[in-house]
Coordinates of C-alpha atoms and ligand atoms in Angstrom, one line a residue:
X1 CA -19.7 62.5 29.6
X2 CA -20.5 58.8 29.8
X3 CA -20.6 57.4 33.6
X4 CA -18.7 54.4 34.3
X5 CA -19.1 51.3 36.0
X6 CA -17.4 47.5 36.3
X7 CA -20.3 45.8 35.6
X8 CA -23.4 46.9 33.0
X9 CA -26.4 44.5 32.9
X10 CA -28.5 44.8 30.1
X11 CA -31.9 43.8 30.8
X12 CA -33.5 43.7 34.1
X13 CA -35.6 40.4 34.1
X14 CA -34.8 38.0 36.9
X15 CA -31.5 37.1 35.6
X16 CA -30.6 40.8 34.6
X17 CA -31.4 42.6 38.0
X18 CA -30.4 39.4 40.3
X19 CA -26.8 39.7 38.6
X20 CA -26.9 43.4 39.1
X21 CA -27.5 42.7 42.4
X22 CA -24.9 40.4 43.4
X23 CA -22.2 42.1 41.7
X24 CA -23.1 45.1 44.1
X25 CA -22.6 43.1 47.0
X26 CA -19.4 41.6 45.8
X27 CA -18.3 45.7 45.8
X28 CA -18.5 46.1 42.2
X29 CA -20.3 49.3 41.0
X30 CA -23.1 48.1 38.8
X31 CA -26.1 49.5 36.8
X32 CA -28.9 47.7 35.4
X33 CA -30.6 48.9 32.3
X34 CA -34.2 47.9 31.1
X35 CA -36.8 48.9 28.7
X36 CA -40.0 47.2 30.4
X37 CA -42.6 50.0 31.2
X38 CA -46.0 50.7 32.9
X39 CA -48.8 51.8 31.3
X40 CA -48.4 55.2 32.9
X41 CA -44.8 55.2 31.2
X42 CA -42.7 54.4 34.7
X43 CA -39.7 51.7 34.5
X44 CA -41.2 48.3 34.8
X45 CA -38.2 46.2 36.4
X46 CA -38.6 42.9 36.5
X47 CA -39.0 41.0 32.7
X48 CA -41.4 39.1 31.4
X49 CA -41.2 36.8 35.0
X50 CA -42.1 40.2 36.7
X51 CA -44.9 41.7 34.2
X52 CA -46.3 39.2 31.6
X53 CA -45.0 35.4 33.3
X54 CA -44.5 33.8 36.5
X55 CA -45.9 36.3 38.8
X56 CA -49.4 37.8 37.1
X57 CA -49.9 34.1 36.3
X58 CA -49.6 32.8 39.5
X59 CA -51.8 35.7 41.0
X60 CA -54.6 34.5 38.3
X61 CA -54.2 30.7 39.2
X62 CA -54.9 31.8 42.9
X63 CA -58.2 33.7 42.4
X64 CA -59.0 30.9 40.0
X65 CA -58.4 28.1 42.1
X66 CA -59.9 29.7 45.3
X67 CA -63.1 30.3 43.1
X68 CA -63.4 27.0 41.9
X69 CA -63.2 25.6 45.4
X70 CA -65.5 28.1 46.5
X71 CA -68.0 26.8 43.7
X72 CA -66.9 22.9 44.0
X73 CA -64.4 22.2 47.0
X74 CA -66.1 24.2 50.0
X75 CA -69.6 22.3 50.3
X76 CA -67.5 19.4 51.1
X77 CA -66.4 21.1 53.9
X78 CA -69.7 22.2 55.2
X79 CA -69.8 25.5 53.7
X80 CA -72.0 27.2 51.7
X81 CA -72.3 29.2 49.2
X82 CA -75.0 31.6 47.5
X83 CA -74.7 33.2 45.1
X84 CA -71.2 32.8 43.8
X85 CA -69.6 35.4 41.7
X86 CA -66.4 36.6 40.1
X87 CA -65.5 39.9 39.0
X88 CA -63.3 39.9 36.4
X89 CA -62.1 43.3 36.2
X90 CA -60.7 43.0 39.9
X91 CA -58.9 39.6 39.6
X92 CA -57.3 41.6 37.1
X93 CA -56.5 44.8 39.0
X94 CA -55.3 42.6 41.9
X95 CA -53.0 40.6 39.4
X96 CA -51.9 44.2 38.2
X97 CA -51.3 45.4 41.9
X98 CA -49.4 42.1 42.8
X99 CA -47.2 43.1 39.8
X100 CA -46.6 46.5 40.3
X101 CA -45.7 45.6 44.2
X102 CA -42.7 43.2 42.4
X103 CA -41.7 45.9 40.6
X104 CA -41.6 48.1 43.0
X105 CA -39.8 45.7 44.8
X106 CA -36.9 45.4 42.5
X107 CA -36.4 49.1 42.4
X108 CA -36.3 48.8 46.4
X109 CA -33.7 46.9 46.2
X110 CA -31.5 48.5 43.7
X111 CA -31.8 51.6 46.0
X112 CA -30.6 49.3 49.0
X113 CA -27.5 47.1 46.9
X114 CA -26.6 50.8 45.0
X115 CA -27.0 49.2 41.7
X116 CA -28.1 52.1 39.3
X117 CA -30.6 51.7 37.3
X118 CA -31.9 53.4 33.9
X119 CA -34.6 53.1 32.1
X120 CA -34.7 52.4 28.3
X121 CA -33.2 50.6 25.7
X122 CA -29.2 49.4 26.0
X123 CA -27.5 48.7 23.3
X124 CA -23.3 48.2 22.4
X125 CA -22.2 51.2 21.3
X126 CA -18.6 49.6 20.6
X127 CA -15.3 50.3 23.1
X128 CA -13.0 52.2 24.6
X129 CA -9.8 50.8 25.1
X130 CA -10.5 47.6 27.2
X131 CA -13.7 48.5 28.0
X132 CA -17.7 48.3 26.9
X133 CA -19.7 51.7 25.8
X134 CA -23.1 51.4 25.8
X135 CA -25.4 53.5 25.2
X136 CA -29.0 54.5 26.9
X137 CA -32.1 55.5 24.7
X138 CA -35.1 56.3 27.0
X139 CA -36.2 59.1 28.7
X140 CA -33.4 60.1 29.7
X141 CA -30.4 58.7 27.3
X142 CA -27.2 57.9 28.9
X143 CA -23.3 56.5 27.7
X144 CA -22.2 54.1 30.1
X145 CA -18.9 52.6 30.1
X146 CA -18.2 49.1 32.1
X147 CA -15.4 46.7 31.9
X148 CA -17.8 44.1 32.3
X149 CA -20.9 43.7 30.5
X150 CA -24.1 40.8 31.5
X151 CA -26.6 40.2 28.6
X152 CA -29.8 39.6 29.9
X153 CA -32.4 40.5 27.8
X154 CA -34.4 37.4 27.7
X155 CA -37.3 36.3 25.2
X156 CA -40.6 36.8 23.7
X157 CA -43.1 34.6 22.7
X158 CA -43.1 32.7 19.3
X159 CA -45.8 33.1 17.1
X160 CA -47.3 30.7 14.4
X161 CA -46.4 31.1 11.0
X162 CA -48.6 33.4 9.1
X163 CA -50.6 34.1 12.4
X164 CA -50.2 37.5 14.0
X165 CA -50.5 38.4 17.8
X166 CA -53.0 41.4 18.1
X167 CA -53.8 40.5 21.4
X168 CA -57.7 40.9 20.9
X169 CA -58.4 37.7 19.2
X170 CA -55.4 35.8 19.1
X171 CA -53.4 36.1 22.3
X172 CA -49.8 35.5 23.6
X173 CA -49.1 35.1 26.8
X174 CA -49.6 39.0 27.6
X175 CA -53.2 39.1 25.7
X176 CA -53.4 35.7 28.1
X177 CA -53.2 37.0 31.3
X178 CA -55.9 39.9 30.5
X179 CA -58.8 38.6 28.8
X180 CA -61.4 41.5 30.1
X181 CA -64.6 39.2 30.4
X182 CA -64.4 35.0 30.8
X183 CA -64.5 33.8 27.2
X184 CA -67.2 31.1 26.2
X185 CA -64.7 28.8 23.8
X186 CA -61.1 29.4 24.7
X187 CA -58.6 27.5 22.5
X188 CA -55.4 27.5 23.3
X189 CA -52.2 26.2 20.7
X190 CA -49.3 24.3 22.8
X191 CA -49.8 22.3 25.8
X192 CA -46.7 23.2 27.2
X193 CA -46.5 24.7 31.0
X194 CA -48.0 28.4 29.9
X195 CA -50.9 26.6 27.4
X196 CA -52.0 25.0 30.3
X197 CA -51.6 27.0 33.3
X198 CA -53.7 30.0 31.1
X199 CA -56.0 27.2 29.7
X200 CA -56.4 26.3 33.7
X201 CA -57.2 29.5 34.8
X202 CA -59.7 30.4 32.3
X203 CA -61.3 27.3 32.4
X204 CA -61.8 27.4 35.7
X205 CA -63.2 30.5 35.7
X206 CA -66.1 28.8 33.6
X207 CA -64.9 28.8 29.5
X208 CA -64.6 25.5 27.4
X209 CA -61.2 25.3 26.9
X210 CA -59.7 23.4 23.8
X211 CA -56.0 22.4 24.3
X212 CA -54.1 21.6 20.5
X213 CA -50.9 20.0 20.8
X214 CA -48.6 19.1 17.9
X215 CA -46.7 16.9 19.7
X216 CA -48.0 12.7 19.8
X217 CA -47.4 13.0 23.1
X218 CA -48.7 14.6 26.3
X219 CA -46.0 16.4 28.1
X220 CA -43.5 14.7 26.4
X221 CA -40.9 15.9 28.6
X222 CA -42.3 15.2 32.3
X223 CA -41.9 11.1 33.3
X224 CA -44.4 8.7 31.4
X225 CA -46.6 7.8 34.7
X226 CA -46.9 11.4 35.8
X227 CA -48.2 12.7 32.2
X228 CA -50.5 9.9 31.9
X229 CA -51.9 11.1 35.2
X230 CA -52.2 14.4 34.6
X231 CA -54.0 13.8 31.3
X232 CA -56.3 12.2 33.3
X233 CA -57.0 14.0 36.3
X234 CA -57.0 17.7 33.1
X235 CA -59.3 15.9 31.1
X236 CA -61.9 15.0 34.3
X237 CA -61.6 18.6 35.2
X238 CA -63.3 19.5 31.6
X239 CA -59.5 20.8 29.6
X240 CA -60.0 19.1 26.0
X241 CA -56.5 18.1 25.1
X242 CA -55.9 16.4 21.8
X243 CA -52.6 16.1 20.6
X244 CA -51.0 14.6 17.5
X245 CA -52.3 18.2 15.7
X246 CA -51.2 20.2 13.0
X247 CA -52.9 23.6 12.9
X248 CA -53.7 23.7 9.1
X249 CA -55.5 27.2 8.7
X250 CA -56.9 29.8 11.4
X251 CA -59.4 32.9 10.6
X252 CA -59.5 35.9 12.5
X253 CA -62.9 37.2 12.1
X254 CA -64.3 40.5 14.4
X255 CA -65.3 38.2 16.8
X256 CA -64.2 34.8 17.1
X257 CA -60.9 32.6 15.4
X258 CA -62.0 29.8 13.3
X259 CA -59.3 27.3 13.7
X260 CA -58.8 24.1 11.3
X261 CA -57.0 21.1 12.1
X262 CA -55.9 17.8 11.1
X263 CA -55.8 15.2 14.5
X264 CA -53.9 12.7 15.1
X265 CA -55.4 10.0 13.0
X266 CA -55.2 12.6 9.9
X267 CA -59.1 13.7 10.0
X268 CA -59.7 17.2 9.1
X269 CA -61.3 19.0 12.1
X270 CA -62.3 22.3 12.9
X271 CA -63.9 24.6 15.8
X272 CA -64.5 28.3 16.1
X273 CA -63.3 30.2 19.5
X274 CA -63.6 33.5 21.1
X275 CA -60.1 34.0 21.6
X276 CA -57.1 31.6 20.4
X277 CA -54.0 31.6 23.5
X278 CA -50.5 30.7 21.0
X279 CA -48.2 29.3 23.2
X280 CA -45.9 27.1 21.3
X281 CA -42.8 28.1 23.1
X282 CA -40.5 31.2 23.1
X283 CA -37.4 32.8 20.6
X284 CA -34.3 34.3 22.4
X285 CA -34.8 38.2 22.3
X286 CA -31.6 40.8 21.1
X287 CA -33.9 42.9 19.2
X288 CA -32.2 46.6 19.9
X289 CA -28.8 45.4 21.9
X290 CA -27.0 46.0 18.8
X291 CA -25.4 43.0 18.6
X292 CA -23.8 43.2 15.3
X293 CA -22.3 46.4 16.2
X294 CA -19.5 44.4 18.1
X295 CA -19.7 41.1 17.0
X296 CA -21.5 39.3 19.4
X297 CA -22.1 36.1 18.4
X298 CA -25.2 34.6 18.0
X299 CA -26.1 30.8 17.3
X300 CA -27.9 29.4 14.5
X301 CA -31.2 29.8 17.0
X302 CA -30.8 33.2 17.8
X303 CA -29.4 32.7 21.2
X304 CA -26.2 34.5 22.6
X305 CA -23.5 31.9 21.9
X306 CA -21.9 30.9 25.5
X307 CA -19.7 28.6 26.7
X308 CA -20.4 26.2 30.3
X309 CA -19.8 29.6 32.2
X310 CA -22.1 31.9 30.4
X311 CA -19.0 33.3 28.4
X312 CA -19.8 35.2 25.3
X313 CA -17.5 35.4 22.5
X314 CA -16.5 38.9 23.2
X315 CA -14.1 39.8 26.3
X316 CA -16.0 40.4 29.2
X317 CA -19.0 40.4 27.8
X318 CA -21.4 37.2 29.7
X319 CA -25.2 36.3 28.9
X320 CA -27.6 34.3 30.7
X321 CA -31.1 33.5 31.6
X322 CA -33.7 32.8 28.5
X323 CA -31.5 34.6 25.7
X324 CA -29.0 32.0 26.1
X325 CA -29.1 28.3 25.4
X326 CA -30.8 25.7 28.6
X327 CA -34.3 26.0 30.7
X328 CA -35.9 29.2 30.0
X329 CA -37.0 29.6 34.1
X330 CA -37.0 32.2 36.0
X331 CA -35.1 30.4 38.8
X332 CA -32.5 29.2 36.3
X333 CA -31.4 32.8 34.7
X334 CA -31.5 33.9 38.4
X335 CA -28.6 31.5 38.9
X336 CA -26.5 32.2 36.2
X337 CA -27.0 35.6 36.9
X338 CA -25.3 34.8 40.6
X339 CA -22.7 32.3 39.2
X340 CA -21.6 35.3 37.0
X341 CA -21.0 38.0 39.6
X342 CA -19.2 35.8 41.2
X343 CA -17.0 34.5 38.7
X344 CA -16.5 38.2 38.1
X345 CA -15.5 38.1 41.7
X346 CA -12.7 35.6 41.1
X347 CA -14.9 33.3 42.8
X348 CA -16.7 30.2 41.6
X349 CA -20.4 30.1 40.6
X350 CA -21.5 27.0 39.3
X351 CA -25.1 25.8 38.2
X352 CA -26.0 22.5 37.3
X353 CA -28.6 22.5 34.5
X354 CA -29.7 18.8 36.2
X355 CA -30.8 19.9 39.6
X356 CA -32.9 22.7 38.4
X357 CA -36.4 21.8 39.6
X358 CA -39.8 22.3 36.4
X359 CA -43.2 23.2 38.2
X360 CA -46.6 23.6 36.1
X361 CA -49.0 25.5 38.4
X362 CA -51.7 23.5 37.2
X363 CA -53.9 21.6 39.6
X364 CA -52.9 19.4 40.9
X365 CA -49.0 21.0 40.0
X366 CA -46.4 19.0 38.8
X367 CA -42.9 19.0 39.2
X368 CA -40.0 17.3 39.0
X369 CA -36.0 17.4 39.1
X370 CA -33.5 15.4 37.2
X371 CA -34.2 12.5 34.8
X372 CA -37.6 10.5 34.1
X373 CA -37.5 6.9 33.7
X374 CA -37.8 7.4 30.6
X375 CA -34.6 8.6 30.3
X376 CA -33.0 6.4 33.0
X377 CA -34.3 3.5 30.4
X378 CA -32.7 5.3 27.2
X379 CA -29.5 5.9 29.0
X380 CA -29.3 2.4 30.0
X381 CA -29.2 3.1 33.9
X382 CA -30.4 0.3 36.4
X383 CA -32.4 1.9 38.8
X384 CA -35.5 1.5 40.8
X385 CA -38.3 3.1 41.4
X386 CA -40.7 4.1 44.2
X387 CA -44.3 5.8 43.9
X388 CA -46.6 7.0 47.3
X389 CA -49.8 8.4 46.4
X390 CA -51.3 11.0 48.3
X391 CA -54.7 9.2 48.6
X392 CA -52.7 7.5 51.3
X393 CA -51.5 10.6 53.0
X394 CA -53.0 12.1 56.2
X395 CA -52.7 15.4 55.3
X396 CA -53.7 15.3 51.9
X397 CA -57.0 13.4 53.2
X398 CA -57.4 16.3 55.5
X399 CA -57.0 19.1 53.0
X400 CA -59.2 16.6 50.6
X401 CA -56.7 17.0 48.3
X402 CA -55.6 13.6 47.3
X403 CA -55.1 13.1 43.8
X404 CA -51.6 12.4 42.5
X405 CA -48.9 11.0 43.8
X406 CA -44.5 11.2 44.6
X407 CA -42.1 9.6 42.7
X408 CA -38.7 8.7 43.6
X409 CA -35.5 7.1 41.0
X410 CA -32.5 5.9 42.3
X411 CA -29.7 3.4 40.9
X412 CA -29.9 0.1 41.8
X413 CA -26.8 -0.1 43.6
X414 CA -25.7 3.2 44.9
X415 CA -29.2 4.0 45.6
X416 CA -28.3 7.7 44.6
X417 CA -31.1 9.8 44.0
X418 CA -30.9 10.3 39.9
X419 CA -34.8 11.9 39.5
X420 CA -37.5 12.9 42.1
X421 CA -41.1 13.2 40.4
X422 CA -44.8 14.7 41.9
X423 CA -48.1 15.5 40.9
X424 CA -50.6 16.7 43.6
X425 CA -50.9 19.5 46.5
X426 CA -48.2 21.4 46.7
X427 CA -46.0 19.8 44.5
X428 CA -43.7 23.2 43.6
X429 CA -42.7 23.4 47.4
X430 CA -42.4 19.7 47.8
X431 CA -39.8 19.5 45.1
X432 CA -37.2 21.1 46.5
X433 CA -36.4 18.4 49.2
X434 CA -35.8 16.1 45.9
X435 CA -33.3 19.4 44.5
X436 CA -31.8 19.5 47.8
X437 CA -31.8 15.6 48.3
X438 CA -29.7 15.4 44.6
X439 CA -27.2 18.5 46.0
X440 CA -26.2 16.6 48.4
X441 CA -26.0 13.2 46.3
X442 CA -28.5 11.9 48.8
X443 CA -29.4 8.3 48.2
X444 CA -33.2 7.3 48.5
X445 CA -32.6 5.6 51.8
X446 CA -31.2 9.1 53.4
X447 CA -34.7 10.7 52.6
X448 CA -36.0 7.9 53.8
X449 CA -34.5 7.8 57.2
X450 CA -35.1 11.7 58.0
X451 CA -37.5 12.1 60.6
X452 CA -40.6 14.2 57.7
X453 CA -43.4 16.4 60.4
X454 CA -46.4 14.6 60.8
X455 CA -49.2 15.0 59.1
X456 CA -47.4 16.7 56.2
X457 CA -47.7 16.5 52.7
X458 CA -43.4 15.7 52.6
X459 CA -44.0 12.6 54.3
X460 CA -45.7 11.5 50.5
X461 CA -41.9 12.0 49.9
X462 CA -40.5 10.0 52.8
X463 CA -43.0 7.2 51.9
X464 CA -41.7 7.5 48.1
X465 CA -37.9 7.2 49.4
X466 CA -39.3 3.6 51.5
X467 CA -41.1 2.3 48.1
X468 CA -37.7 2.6 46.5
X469 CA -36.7 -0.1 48.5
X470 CA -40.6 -1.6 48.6
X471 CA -41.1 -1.1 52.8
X472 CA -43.7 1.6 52.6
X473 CA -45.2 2.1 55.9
X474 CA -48.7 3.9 55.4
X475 CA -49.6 1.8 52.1
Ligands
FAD1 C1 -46.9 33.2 31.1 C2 -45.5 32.8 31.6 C3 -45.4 32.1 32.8 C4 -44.2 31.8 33.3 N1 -44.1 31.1 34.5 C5 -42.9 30.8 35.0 C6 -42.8 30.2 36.3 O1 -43.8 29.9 36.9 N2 -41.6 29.8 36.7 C7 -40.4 30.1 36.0 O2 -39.3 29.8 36.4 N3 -40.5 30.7 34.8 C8 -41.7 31.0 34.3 N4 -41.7 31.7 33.1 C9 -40.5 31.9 32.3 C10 -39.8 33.1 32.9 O3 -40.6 34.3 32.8 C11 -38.5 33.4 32.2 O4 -37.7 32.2 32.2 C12 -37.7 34.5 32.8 O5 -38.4 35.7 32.8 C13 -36.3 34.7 32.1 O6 -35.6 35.8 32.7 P1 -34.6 36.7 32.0 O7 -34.1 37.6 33.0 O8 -33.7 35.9 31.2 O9 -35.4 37.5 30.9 P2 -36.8 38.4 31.0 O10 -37.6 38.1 32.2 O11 -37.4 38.2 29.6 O12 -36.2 39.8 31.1 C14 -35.5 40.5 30.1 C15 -35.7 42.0 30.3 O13 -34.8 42.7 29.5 C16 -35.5 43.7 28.8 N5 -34.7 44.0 27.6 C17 -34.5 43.3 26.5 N6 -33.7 43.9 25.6 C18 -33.3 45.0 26.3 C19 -32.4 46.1 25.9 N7 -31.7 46.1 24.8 N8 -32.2 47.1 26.8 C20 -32.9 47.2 27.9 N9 -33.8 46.2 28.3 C21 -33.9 45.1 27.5 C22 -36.8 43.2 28.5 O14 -37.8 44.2 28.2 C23 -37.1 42.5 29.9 O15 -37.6 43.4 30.8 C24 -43.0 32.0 32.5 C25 -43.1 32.7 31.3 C26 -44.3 33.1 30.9 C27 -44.4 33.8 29.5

């Protein structure tokens, strides 16, 4: 006897159980099916974000960052140190506890909302009448039928050609995040925000880390003066970055990956590493959801085909987060997952692709929200600019933190707030007075004007708002 619900979510990554969630408070009965499992076998909730992304990466960039200012930082301070050591094994048991308390978490909370949740694969199992079957494989298989079905199952990572992931020798982002002792020679393929954020931990941790990007450029995507910065500030720390690469053979022997290259200026190069990190993007994931079965349409990527409002082709049927088209974040497949429910609702979710903030947890982070100059210059736009560095920053001086600096774009007349830009301390929390600053379509001088705590790290962004007009006060 199949059980019935409004509203099936297939997939229970951040998009996937956030969706599930709000459709429960809007008084829909909901049920969230997902696949991800421990390695004792129990549900998993949570996605890649959850089990092999934002979180076990984050808890490895904290116990490498607090042991390399244990080893570099401290003395400055006064402290010392003897005798310095990391264990590896427990950074990754702690990572592995920190992810087990999220998922643990998640199936809190579908306890607390009443979303009900099963464990397995979903897939369309085709209709019945106007409605969705789909069917349960697990432990214990289930036929659910829903008049409203979320698609949420995400991606994986992308390999390259001819090169497979075993994990061992050459890793993904999984094999990434639990390397069992610190490898001498890391290389790592792609210097997007995972190549460098598991190229930071590692190296931190004490291996030579070799960075190959095909791209000419250095973060490409992030504005000009805030990549040129950050090559500089990664390249000090010891991260060799060359970009301009194309990967033209690699050799998995017992022990180490000899990779061969041709750089930028065409010269054949080569190196041998311990372990080889591929992380040259991700592929939208439907493996399993028997998609064909009713016709749900795919585009020529592999992504669910949707419309503005995460509409599929199919009646009823919505997708959102990394398996459809835009920023494959965490934060952003949490929002469609709201907008969703509550267009369900009757009501009317909205997310706007430019206001969602990036962040690479490197150090110093990055991030950023809306356009780079470059763009602004593409698109024609007169703005201005205005830059504070955090050299010239109280707080920053005190927490002898002070590379980087904020960045602020705003048309020249309106003075409307059109980008907001930072590398140094913090930077992931400090964005989101730019996100809520370009909500509001707060001009620079607004930022400017609001009264920032003293000494803060934010008032680098009150300082940025004045340069925009060029009336700093502390520079
Ligand atoms: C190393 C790394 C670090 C990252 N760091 C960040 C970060 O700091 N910030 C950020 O915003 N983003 C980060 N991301 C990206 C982020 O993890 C993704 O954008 C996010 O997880 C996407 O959420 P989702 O719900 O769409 O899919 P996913 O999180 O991929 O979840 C999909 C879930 O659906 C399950 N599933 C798939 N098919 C089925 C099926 N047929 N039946 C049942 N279950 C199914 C999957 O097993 C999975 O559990 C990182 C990614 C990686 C790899």
């Amino acid at each position: 006897m199949a059980e019935q619900f409004d509203v099936v979510v297939i997939g229970g990554g951040p998009g996937g159980y956030i969706a599930a969630i709000r459709a429960a408070q809007l008084g829909f009965s909901a049920a969230c099916i997902d696949d991800w499992s421990r390695p004792d076998g129990r549900p998993a909730p949570g996605g890649t974000c959850t089990n092999v992304g934002c979180i076990p990466s984050k808890a490895l960039l904290q116990s490498s960052e607090n042991f390399e200012h244990a080893g570099h930082a401290f003395a400055d301070h006064g402290i010392g140190i003897s005798g310095l050591s990391i264990d590896v094994r427990k950074m990754l048991a702690r990572k592995d506890k920190v992810v087990a308390q999220n998922n643990d978490g998640i199936l809190y909370l579908f306890k607390k909302n009443k979303v009900a949740f099963f464990h397995g694969l979903g897939s369309f199992a085709g209709k019945e009448g106007d409605a969705w079957k789909v069917s349960v494989a697990g432990t214990k298989p289930a036929e659910l039928v829903a008049k409203h079905v979320i698609v949420a199952t995400g991606s994986k990572p992308r390999s390259l050609p001819g090169v497979a992931i075993d994990n061992v020798r050459i890793l993904d982002n999984e094999g990434a995040l639990a390397i069992p002792e610190i490898p001498k020679k890391l290389g790592v393929v792609g210097a997007g925000v995972i190549g460098l954020e598991m190229g930071s931990v590692w190296r931190r941790l004490g291996a030579q880390v070799t960075v190959l990007e095909a791209l000419p450029a250095f973060l490409g995507a992030v504005d000009t003066a805030i990549a040129r910065e950050a090559l500089k500030l990664f390249t000090k720390q010891g991260l060799v970055i060359h970009t301009g690469v194309q990967i033209t053979d690699v050799k998995v022997g017992e022990r180490d990956v000899a990779v061969a290259w041709t750089d930028a200026a065409g010269k054949a190069q080569s190196a041998t590493f311990d372990h080889l990190i591929v992380s040259i993007g991700r592929l939208p994931f439907t493996g399993g959801l028997g998609a064909d079965v009713v016709g749900l349409q795919l585009d020529e990527r592999g992504f669910v085909a949707v419309d503005a409002e995460c509409r599929t082709n199919l009646p009823n049927v919505w997708a959102i987060g990394d398996v459809v088209r835009g920023p494959m974040l965490a934060h952003k497949a949490e929002e469609e997952g709201v907008a969703v429910a509550e267009r369900l609702a009757g009501q009317h979710g909205h997310v706007d692709f430019n206001t969602v903030p990036w962040v690479i947890y490197t150090s110093p982070e990055i991030a950023w929200v809306g356009k780079t100059e470059q763009q602004l210059k593409a698109e024609g736009v007169d703005f201005r600019a205005g830059s504070f560095p955090f050299t010239a920053n109280g707080r920053a001086r005190a927490m002898g933190d002070t590379n980087g600096f904020v960045k602020i774009l705003a048309v020249r007349k309106t003075d409307r707030i059109l980008g907001m830009h930072v590398i140094g301390p913090m930077a992931s929390e400090l964005i989101s007075e730019g996100v809520v600053a370009m909500e509001f379509g707060a001009a620079s001088e607004d930022l400017a004007r609001i009264c920032h705590a003293h000494p803060s790290l934010s008032e680098a962004t009150k300082e940025a708002a004045l340069a925009v007009d060029g009336r700093t006060l502390n520079l």
